[in-house]
mmCIF file of C-alpha atoms in Angstrom:
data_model
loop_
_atom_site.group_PDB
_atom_site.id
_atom_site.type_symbol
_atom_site.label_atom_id
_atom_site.label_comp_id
_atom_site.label_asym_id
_atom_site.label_seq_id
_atom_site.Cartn_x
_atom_site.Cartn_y
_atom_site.Cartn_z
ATOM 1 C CA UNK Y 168 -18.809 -39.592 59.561
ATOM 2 C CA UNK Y 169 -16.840 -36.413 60.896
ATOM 3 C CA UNK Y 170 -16.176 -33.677 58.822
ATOM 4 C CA UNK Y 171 -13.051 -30.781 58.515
ATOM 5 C CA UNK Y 172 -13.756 -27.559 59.078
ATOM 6 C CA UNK Y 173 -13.756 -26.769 55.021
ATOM 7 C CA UNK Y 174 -16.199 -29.529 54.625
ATOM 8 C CA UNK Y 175 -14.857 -31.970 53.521
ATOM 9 C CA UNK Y 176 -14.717 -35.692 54.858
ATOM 10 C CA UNK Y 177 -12.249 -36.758 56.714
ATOM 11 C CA UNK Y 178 -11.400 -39.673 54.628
ATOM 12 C CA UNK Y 179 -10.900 -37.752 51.379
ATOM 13 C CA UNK Y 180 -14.266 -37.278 50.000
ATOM 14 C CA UNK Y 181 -16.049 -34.456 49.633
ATOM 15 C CA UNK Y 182 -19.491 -33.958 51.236
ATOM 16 C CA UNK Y 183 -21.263 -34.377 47.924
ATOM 17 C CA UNK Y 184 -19.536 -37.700 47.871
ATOM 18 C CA UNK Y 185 -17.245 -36.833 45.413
ATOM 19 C CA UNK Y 186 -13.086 -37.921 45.191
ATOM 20 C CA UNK Y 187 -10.697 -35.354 45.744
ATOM 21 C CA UNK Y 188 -8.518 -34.727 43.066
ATOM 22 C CA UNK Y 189 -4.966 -33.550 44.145
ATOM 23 C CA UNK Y 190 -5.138 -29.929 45.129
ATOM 24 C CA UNK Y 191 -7.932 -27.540 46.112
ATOM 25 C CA UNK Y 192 -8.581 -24.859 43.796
ATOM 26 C CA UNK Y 193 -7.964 -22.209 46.484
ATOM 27 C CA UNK Y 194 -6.532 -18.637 45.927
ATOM 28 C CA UNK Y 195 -2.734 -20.099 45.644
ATOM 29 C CA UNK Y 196 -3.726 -21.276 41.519
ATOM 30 C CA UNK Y 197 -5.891 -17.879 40.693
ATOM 31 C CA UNK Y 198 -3.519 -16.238 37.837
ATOM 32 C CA UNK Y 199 -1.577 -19.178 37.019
ATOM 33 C CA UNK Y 200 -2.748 -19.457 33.299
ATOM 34 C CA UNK Y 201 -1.932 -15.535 33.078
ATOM 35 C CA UNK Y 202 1.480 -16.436 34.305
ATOM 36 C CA UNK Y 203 2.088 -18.642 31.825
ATOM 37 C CA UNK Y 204 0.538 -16.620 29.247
ATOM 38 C CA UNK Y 205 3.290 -13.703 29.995
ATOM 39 C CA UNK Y 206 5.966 -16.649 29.938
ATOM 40 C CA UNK Y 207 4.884 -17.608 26.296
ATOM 41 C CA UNK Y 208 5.053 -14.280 24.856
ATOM 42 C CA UNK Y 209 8.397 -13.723 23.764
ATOM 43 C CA UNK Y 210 7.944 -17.093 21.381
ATOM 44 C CA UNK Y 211 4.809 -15.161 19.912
ATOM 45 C CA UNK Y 212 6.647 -12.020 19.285
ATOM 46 C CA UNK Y 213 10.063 -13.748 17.980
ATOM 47 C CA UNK Y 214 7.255 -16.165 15.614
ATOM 48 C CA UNK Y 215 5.846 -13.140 14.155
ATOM 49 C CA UNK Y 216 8.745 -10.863 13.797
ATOM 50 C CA UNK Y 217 10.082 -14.112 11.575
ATOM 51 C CA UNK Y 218 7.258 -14.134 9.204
ATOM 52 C CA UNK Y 219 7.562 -10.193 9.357
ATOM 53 C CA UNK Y 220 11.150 -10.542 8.366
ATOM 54 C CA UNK Y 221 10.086 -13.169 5.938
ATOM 55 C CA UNK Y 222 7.767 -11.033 4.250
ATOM 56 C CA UNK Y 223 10.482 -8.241 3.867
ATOM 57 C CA UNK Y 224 12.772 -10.868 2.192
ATOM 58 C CA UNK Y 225 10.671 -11.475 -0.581
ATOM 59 C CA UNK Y 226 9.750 -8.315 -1.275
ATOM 60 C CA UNK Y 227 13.157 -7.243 -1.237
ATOM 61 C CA UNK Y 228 14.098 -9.912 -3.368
ATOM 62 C CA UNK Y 229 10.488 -9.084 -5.826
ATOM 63 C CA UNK Y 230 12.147 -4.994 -6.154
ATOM 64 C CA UNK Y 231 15.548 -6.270 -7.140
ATOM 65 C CA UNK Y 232 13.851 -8.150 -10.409
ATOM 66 C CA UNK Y 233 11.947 -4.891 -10.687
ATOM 67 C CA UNK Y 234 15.231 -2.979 -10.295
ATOM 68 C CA UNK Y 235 17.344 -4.993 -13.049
ATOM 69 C CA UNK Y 236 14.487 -5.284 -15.111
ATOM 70 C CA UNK Y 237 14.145 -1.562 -15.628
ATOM 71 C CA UNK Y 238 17.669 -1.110 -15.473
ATOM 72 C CA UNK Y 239 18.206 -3.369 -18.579
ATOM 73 C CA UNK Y 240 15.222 -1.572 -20.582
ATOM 74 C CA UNK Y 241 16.751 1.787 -19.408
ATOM 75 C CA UNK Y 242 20.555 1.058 -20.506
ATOM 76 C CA UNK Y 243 19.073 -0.601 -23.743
ATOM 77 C CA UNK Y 244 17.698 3.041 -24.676
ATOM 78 C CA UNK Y 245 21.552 4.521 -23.299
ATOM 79 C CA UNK Y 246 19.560 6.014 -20.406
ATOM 80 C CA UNK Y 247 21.719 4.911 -17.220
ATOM 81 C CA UNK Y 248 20.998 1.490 -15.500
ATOM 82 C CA UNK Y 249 21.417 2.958 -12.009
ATOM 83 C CA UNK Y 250 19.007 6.010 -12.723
ATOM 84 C CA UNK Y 251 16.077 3.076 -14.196
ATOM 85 C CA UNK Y 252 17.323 0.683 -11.057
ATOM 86 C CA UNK Y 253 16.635 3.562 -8.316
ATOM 87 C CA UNK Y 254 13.105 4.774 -10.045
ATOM 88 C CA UNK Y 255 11.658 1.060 -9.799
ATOM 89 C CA UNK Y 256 12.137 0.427 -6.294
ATOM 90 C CA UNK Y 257 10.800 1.611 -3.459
ATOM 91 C CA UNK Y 258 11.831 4.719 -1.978
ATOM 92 C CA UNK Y 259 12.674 3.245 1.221
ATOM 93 C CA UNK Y 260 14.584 0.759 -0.631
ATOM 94 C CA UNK Y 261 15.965 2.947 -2.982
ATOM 95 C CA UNK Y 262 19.020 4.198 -1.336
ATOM 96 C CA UNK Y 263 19.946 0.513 -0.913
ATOM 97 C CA UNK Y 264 19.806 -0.436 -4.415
ATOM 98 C CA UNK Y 265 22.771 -0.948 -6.809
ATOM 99 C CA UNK Y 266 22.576 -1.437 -10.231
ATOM 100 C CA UNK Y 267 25.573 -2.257 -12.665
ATOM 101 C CA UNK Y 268 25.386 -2.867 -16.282
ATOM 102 C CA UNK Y 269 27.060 -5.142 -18.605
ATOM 103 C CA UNK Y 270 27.061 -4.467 -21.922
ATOM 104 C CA UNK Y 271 27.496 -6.811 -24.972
ATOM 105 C CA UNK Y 272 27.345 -6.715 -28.847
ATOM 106 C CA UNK Y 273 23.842 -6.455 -28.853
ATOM 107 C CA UNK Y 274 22.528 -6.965 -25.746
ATOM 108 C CA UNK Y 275 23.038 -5.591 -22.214
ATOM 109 C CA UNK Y 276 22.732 -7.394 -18.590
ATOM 110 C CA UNK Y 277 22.045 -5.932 -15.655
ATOM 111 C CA UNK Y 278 22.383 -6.870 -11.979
ATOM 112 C CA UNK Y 279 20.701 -5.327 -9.387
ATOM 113 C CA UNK Y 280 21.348 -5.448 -5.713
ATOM 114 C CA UNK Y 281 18.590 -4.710 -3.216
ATOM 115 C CA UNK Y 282 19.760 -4.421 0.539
ATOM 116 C CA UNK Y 283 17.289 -6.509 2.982
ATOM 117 C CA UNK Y 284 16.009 -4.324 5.258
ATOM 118 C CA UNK Y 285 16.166 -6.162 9.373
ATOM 119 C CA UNK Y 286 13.539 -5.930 11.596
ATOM 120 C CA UNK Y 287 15.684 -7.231 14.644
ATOM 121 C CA UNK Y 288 18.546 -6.419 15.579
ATOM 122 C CA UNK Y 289 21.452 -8.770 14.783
ATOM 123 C CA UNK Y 290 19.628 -10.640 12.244
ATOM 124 C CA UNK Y 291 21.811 -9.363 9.146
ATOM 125 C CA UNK Y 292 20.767 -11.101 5.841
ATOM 126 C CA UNK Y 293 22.741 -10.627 2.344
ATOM 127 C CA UNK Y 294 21.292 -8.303 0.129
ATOM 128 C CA UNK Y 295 18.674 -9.636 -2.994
ATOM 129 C CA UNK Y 296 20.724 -9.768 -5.949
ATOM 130 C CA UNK Y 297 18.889 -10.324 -9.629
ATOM 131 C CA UNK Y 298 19.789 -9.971 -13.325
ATOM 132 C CA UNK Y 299 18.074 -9.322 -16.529
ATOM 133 C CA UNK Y 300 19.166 -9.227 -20.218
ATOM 134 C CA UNK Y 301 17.293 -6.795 -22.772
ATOM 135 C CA UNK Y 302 18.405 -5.790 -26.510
ATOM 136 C CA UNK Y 303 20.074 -2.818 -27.326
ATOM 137 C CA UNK Y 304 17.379 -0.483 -28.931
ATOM 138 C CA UNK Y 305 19.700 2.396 -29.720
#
């Protein structure tokens, strides 16, 4: 039986009689797992700026219910819906928001609309609109 200089046998077993398998773990493989590692990044980062952006969203969407709801209680006492609207939010949010109010015989609706803040560039959403109705208590 001859042998290679690495060791091996000439006839594509090893010395400890064992197969080879395709390549040689040499030097030319060391960092290949870190290389893809680095190539799979960007997916991580674009999967959790998503469920960042997601999160934003709904809480957007949560301050605009806030927003009308305490613009409705506020116009129902003739205190100014967009005054309520901008105290319930946020103050990040708050110069975002838009409140108008609609008022009936004996009731009065108002909308509020919260602007979704981005957290990448070029992903532009519409803002959070929602209503609420409340009684006239003046």
């Amino acid at each position: 039986m001859s042998y290679d200089e690495t060791g091996r046998v000439r006839n594509g077993r090893l010395r400890n009689g064992r197969l080879r398998t395709g390549r040689d773990r040499t030097g030319r493989d060391r960092g290949q797992v870190a290389l893809e590692y680095l190539g799979f990044i960007p997916i991580l980062i674009l999967v959790a700026l998503a469920g960042v952006q997601i999160g934003l969203i709904a809480y957007a969407a949560q301050q605009a219910g806030t927003a009308a709801r305490a613009g409705a209680r506020a116009a129902s006492l003739d205190l100014g819906a967009q005054e309520g609207c901008q105290n319930a939010v946020s103050d990040w949010l708050a110069d975002g928001t838009e409140c108008s109010a609609a008022p009936g015989a004996d009731e009065v609706t108002v909308t509020a609309t919260v602007e979704i803040p981005s957290v990448v560039p070029g992903w532009d959403f519409d803002p959070a609109r929602k209503t609420a109705t409340m009684p006239l208590d003046h």
